[in-house]
CSV table of C-alpha atoms in Angstrom, one decimal:
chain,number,residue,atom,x,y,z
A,1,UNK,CA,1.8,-88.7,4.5
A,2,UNK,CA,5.0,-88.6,3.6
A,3,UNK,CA,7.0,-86.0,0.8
A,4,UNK,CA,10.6,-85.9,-0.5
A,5,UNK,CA,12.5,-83.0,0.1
A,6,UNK,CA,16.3,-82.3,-0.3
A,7,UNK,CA,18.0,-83.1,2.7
A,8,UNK,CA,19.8,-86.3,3.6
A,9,UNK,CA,21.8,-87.1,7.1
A,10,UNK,CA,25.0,-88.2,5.7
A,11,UNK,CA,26.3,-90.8,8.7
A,12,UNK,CA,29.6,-90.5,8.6
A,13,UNK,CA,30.6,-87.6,11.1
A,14,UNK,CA,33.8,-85.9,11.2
A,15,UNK,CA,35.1,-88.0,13.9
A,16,UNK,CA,38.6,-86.9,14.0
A,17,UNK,CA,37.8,-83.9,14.2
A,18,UNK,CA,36.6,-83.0,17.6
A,19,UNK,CA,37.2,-80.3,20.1
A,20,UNK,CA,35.8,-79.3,23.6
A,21,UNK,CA,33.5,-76.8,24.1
A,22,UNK,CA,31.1,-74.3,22.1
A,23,UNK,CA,33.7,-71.7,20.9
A,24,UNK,CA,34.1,-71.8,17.3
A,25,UNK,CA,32.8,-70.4,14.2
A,26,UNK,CA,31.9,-72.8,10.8
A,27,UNK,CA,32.9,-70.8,7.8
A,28,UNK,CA,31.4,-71.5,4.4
A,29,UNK,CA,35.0,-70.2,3.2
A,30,UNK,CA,35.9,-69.8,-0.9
A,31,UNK,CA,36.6,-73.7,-1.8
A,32,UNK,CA,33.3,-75.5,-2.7
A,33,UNK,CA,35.6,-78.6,-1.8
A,34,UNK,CA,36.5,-77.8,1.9
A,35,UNK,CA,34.9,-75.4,4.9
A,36,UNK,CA,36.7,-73.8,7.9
A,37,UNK,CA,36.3,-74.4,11.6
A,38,UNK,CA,37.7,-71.4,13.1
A,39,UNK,CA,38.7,-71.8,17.3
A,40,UNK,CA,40.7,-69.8,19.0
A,41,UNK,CA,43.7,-72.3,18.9
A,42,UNK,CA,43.7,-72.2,15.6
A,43,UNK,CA,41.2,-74.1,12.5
A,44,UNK,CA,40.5,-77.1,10.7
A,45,UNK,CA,40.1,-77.6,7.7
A,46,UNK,CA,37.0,-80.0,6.5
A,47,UNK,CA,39.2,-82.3,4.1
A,48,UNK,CA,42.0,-82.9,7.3
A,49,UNK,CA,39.5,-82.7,9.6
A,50,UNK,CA,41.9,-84.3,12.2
A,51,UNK,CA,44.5,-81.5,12.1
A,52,UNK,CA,44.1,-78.2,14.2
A,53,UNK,CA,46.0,-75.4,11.9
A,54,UNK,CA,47.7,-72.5,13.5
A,55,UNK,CA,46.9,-69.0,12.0
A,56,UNK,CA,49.7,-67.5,10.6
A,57,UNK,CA,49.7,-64.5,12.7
A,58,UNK,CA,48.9,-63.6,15.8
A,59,UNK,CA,45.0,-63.2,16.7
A,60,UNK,CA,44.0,-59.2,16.5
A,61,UNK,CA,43.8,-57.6,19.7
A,62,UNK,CA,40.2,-56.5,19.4
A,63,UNK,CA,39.1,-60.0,18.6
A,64,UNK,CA,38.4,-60.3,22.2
A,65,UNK,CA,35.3,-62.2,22.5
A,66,UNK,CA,34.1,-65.9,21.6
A,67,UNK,CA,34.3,-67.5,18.1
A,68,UNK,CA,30.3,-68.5,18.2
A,69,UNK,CA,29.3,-64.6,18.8
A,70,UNK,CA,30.5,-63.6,15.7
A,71,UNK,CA,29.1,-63.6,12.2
A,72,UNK,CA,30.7,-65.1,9.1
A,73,UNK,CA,29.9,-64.8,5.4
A,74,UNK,CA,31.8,-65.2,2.0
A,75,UNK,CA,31.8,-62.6,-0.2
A,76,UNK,CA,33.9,-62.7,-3.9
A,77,UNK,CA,35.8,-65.5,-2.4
A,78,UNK,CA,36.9,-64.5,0.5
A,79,UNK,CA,35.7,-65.0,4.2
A,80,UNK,CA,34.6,-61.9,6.3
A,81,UNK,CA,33.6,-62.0,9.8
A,82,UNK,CA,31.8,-59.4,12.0
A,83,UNK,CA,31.7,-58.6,15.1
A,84,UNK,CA,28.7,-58.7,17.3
A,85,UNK,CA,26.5,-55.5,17.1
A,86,UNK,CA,28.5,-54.2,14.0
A,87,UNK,CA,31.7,-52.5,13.4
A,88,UNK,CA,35.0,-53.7,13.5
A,89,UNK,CA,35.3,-56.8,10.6
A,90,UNK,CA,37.8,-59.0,9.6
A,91,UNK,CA,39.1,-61.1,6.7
A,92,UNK,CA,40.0,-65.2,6.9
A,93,UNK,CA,42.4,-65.4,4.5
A,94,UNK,CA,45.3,-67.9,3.7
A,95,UNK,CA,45.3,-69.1,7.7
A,96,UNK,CA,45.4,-65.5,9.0
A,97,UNK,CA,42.5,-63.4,10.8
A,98,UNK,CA,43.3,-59.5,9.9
A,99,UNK,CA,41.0,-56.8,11.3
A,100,UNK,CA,40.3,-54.6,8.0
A,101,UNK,CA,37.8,-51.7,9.1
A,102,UNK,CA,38.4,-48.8,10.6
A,103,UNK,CA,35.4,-48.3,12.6
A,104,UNK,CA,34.5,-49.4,16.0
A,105,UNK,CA,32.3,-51.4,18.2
A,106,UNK,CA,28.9,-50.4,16.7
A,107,UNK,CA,26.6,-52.1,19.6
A,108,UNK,CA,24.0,-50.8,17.4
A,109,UNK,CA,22.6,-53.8,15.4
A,110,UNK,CA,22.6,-56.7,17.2
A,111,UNK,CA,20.7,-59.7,15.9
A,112,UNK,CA,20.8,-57.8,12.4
A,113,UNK,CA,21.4,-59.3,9.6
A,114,UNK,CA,25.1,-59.8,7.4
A,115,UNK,CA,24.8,-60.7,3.8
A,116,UNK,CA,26.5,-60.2,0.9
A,117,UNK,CA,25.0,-58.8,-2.4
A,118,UNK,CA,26.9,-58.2,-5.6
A,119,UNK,CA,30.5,-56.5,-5.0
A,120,UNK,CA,29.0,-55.4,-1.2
A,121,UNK,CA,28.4,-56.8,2.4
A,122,UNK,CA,25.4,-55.2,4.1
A,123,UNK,CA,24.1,-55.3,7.6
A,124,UNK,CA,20.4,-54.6,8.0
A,125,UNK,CA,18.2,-54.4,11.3
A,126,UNK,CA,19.2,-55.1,14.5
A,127,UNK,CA,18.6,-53.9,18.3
A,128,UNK,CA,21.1,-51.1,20.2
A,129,UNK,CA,20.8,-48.8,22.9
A,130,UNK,CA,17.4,-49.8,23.5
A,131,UNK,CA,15.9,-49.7,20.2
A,132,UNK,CA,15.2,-51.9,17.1
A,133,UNK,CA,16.5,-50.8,13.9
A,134,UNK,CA,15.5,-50.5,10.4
A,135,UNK,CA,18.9,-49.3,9.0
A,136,UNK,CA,20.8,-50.4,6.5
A,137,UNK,CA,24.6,-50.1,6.6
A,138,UNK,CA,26.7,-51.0,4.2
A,139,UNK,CA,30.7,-51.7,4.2
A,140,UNK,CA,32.9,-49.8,2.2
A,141,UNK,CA,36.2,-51.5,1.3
A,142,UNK,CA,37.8,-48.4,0.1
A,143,UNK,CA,38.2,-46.7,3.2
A,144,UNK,CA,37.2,-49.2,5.7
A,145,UNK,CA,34.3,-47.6,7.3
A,146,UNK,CA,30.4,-48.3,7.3
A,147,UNK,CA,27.5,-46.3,5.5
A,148,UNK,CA,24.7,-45.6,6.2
A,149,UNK,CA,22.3,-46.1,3.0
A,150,UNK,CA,18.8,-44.2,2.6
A,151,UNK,CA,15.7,-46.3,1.9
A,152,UNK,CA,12.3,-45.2,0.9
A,153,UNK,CA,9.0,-47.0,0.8
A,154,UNK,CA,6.9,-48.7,3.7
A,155,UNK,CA,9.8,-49.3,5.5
A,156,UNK,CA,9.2,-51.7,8.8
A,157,UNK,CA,9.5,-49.5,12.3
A,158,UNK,CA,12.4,-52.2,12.9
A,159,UNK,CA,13.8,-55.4,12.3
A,160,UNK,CA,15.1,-57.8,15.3
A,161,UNK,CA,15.9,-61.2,15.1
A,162,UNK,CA,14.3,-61.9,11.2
A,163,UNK,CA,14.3,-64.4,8.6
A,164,UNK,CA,15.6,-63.1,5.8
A,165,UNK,CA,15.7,-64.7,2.1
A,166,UNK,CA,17.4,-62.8,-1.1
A,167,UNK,CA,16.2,-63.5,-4.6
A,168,UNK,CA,17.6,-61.8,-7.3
A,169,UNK,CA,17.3,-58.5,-6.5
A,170,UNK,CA,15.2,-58.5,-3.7
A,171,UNK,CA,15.7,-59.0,-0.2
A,172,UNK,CA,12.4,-60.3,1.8
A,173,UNK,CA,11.8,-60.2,5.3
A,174,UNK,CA,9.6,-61.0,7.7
A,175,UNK,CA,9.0,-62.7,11.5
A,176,UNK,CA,10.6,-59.9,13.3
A,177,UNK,CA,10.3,-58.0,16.6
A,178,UNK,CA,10.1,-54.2,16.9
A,179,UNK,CA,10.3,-53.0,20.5
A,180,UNK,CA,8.5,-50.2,22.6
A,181,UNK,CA,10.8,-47.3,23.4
A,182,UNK,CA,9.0,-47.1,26.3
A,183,UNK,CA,8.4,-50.1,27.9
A,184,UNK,CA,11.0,-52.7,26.1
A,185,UNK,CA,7.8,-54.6,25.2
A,186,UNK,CA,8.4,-57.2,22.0
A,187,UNK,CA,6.2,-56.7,19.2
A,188,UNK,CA,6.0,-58.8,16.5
A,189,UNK,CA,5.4,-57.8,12.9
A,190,UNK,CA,2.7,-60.2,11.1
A,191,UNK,CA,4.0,-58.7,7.7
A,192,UNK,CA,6.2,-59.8,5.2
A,193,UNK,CA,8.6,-57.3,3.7
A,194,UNK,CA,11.0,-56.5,0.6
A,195,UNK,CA,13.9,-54.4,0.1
A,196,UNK,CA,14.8,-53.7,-3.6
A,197,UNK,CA,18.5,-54.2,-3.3
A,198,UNK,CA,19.2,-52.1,-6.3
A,199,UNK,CA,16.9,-48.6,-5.6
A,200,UNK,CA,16.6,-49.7,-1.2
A,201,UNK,CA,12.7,-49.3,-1.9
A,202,UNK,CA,10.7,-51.2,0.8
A,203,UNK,CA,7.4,-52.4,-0.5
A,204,UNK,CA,4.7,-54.4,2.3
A,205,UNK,CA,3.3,-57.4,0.6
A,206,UNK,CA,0.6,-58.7,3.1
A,207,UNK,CA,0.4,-60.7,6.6
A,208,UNK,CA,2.4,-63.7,7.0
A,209,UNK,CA,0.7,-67.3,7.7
A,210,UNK,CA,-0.6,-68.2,11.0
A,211,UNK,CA,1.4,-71.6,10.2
A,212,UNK,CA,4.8,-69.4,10.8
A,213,UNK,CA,5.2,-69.6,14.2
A,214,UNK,CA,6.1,-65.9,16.3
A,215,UNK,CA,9.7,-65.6,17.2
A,216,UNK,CA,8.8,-64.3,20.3
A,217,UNK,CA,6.8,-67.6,21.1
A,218,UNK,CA,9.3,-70.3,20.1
A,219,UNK,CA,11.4,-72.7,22.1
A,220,UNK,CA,15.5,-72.1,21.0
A,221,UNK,CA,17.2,-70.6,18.4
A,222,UNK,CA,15.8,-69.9,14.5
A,223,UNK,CA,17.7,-70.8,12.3
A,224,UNK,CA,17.4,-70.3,8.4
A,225,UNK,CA,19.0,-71.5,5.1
A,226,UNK,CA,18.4,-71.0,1.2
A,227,UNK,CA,18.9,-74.6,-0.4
A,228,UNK,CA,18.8,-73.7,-4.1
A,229,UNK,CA,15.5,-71.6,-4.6
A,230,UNK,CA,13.8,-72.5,-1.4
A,231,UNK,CA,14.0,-71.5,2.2
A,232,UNK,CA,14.2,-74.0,5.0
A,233,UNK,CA,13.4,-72.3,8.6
A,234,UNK,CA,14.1,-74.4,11.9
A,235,UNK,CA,14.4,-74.3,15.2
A,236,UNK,CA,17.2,-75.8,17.5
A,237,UNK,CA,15.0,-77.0,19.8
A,238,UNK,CA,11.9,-78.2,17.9
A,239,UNK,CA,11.8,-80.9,15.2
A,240,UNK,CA,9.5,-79.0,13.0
A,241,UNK,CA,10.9,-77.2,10.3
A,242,UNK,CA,9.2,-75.6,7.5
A,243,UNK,CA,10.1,-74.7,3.6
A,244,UNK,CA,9.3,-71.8,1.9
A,245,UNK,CA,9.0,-71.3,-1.9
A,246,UNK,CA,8.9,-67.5,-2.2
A,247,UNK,CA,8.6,-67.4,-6.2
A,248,UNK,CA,5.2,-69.6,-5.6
A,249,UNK,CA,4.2,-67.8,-2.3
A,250,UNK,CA,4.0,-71.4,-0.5
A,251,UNK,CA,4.8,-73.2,3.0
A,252,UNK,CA,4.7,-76.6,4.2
A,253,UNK,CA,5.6,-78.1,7.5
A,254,UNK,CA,8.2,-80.6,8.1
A,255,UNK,CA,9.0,-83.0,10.7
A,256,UNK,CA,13.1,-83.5,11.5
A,257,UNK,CA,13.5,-87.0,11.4
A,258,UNK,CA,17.3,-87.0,11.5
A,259,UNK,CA,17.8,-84.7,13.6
A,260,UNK,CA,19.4,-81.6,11.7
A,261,UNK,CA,17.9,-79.2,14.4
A,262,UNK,CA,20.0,-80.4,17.1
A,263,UNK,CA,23.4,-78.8,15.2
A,264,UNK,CA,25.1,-76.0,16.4
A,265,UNK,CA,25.9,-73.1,14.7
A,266,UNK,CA,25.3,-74.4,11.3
A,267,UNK,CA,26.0,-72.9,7.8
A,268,UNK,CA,25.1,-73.8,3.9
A,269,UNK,CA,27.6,-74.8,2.0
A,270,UNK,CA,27.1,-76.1,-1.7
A,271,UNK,CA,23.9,-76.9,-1.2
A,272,UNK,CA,24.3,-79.2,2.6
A,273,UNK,CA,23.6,-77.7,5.9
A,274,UNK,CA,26.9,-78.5,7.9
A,275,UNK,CA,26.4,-78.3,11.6
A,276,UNK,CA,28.2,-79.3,15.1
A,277,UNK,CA,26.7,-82.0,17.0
A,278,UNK,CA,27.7,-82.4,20.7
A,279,UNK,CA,28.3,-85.2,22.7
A,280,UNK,CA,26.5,-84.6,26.0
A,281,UNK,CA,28.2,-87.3,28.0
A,282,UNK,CA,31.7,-86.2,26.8
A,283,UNK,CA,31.4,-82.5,25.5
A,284,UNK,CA,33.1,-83.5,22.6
A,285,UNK,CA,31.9,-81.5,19.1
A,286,UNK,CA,32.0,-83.3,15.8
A,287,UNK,CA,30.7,-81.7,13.0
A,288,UNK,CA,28.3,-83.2,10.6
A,289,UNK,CA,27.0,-82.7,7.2
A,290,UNK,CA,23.1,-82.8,5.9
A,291,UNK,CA,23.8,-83.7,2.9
A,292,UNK,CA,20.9,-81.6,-0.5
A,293,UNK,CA,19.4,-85.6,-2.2
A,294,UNK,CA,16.2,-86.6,-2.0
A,295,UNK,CA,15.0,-87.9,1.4
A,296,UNK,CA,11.3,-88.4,2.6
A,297,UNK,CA,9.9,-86.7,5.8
A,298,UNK,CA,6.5,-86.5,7.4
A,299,UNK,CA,4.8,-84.0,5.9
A,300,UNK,CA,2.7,-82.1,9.3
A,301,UNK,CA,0.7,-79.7,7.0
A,302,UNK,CA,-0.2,-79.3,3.6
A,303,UNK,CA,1.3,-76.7,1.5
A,304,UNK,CA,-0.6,-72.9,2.6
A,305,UNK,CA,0.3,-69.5,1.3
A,306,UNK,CA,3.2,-67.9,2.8
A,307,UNK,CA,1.5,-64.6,2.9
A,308,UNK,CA,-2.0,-62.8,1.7
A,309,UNK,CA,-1.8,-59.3,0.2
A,310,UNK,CA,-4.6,-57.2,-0.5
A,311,UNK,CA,-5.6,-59.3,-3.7
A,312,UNK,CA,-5.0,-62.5,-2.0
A,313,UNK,CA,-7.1,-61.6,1.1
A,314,UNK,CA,-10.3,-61.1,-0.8
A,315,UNK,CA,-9.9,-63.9,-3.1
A,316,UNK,CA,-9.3,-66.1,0.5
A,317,UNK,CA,-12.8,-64.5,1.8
A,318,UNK,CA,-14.7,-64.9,-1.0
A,319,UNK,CA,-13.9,-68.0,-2.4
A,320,UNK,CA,-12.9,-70.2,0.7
């Protein structure tokens, strides 16, 4: 069987622009007519793809690590990148990368997750110093420092490597690891999560579908992306991808066709995933674009629930 679902390879790479290597950053950035391709040489630009910019001042000091290890995301049109673990950040703005906190190296949230919400960037979950985190923390561009904010509610015992999906006010989560203090042990939570954005109430909705595969038990990176109202989960080295539609609790599995699990470090911008693809006889790295139009794909397994509460379990007893 085969279903139509919005993602199209669009052929035509970026040819010019290519570059050795795995060190760079894609940024959605604040046009919806160009992206950024941030090295540490300089960046391209998506609509010149063949010229390498230099950044108008000098790199910061405590920028000290690789491109690909940090985190990017666009809040009220400007670019914001974070460093690895949480802490120090820094802006992207007219060719220049400026550290703006006045924090340091966190180490306390890796593998959390960076998003932006109204007029503020948040960081929630995360693993430090030997533990998985449920915090939320919070930037504040007055005085350059991170908060901590309170939450209430069944809050998860911690949140490591999740898929994460906002819709209006509500963040959901779920397909995380907690870990044992003790032993380091992964653990994964079967339950799917949400986090009022407006009061930080967590509320537990039910167990996840079996269909979702564990975190823990896949083969590469996870990788997910909100294409208009849906989520799209995949995984860099496994053609199967599945879509989520929250509002009608539902999940079908995909099978990659073209090959959009194979890119590298990709991002959503107006509605395409835009990705790296390298060359593995030259190294090169040309970055491609997946393009939101109706394309078909072989449809693996029928549409299921994405997740039975307490309501939804006895109905799936009693009338299955």
């Amino acid at each position: 069987m085969r279903f139509f679902i919005i993602i199209l390879f669009l052929s035509s790479f970026l040819n010019a622009q290519k570059f050795e290597g795995d060190d760079f950053l894609i940024l959605e950035g604040e046009n919806p007519n160009y992206y950024y391709v941030l090295t540490n040489q300089g960046y391209y630009l998506s609509n010149s793809p063949e010229k390498l910019n230099k950044y108008s001042k000098s790199i910061p000091e405590s920028l000290n690590i690789g491109f690909n290890t940090l985190t990017g995301v666009t809040h009220n049109s400007k670019s914001y990148l974070l460093y690895p673990g949480g802490g120090l950040l820094y802006s992207f703005i007219n060719g220049s990368i400026e550290r703006i906190d006045r924090s340091f190296p966190h180490r306390n949230q890796y593998g959390g997750h960076f998003f932006s919400y109204k007029n503020n960037i948040y960081l929630i979950g995360g693993y430090g110093f030997w533990q998985t985190k449920n915090i939320i923390t919070r930037y504040n561009f007055n005085n350059g420092d991170w908060e901590i904010i309170n939450s209430t509610g069944q809050l998860p015992k911690g949140l490591d490597q999740g898929t994460y999906f906002v819709k209006d006010d509500d963040l959901y989560v779920f397909d995380f690891l907690t870990r044992n203090t003790n032993n380091q042990k992964e653990i994964r939570d079967n339950n799917i999560y949400t986090l009022n954005l407006e009061n930080f109430n967590w509320k537990k909705l039910g167990v996840i579908s079996d269909l979702i595969p564990s975190i823990n038990l896949v083969k590469g990176t996870k990788r997910f992306f909100k294409i208009r109202n849906e989520l799209i989960i995949s995984y860099s080295d496994d053609p199967d991808f599945f879509v989520i539609d929250i509002e009608k609790n539902s999940v079908q599995k995909f099978k990659d066709e073209i090959l959009f699990y194979k890119s590298i470090n990709p991002v959503v911008k107006e509605n395409k995933i835009i990705g790296a693809i390298k060359n593995p006889v030259t190294g090169d790295v040309s970055i491609g674009s997946f393009d939101t139009i109706n394309n078909s794909y072989n449809l693996i397994e029928e549409a299921s629930y994405l997740y039975r509460g307490s309501r939804e379990f006895f109905k799936y007893i009693y009338l299955s």
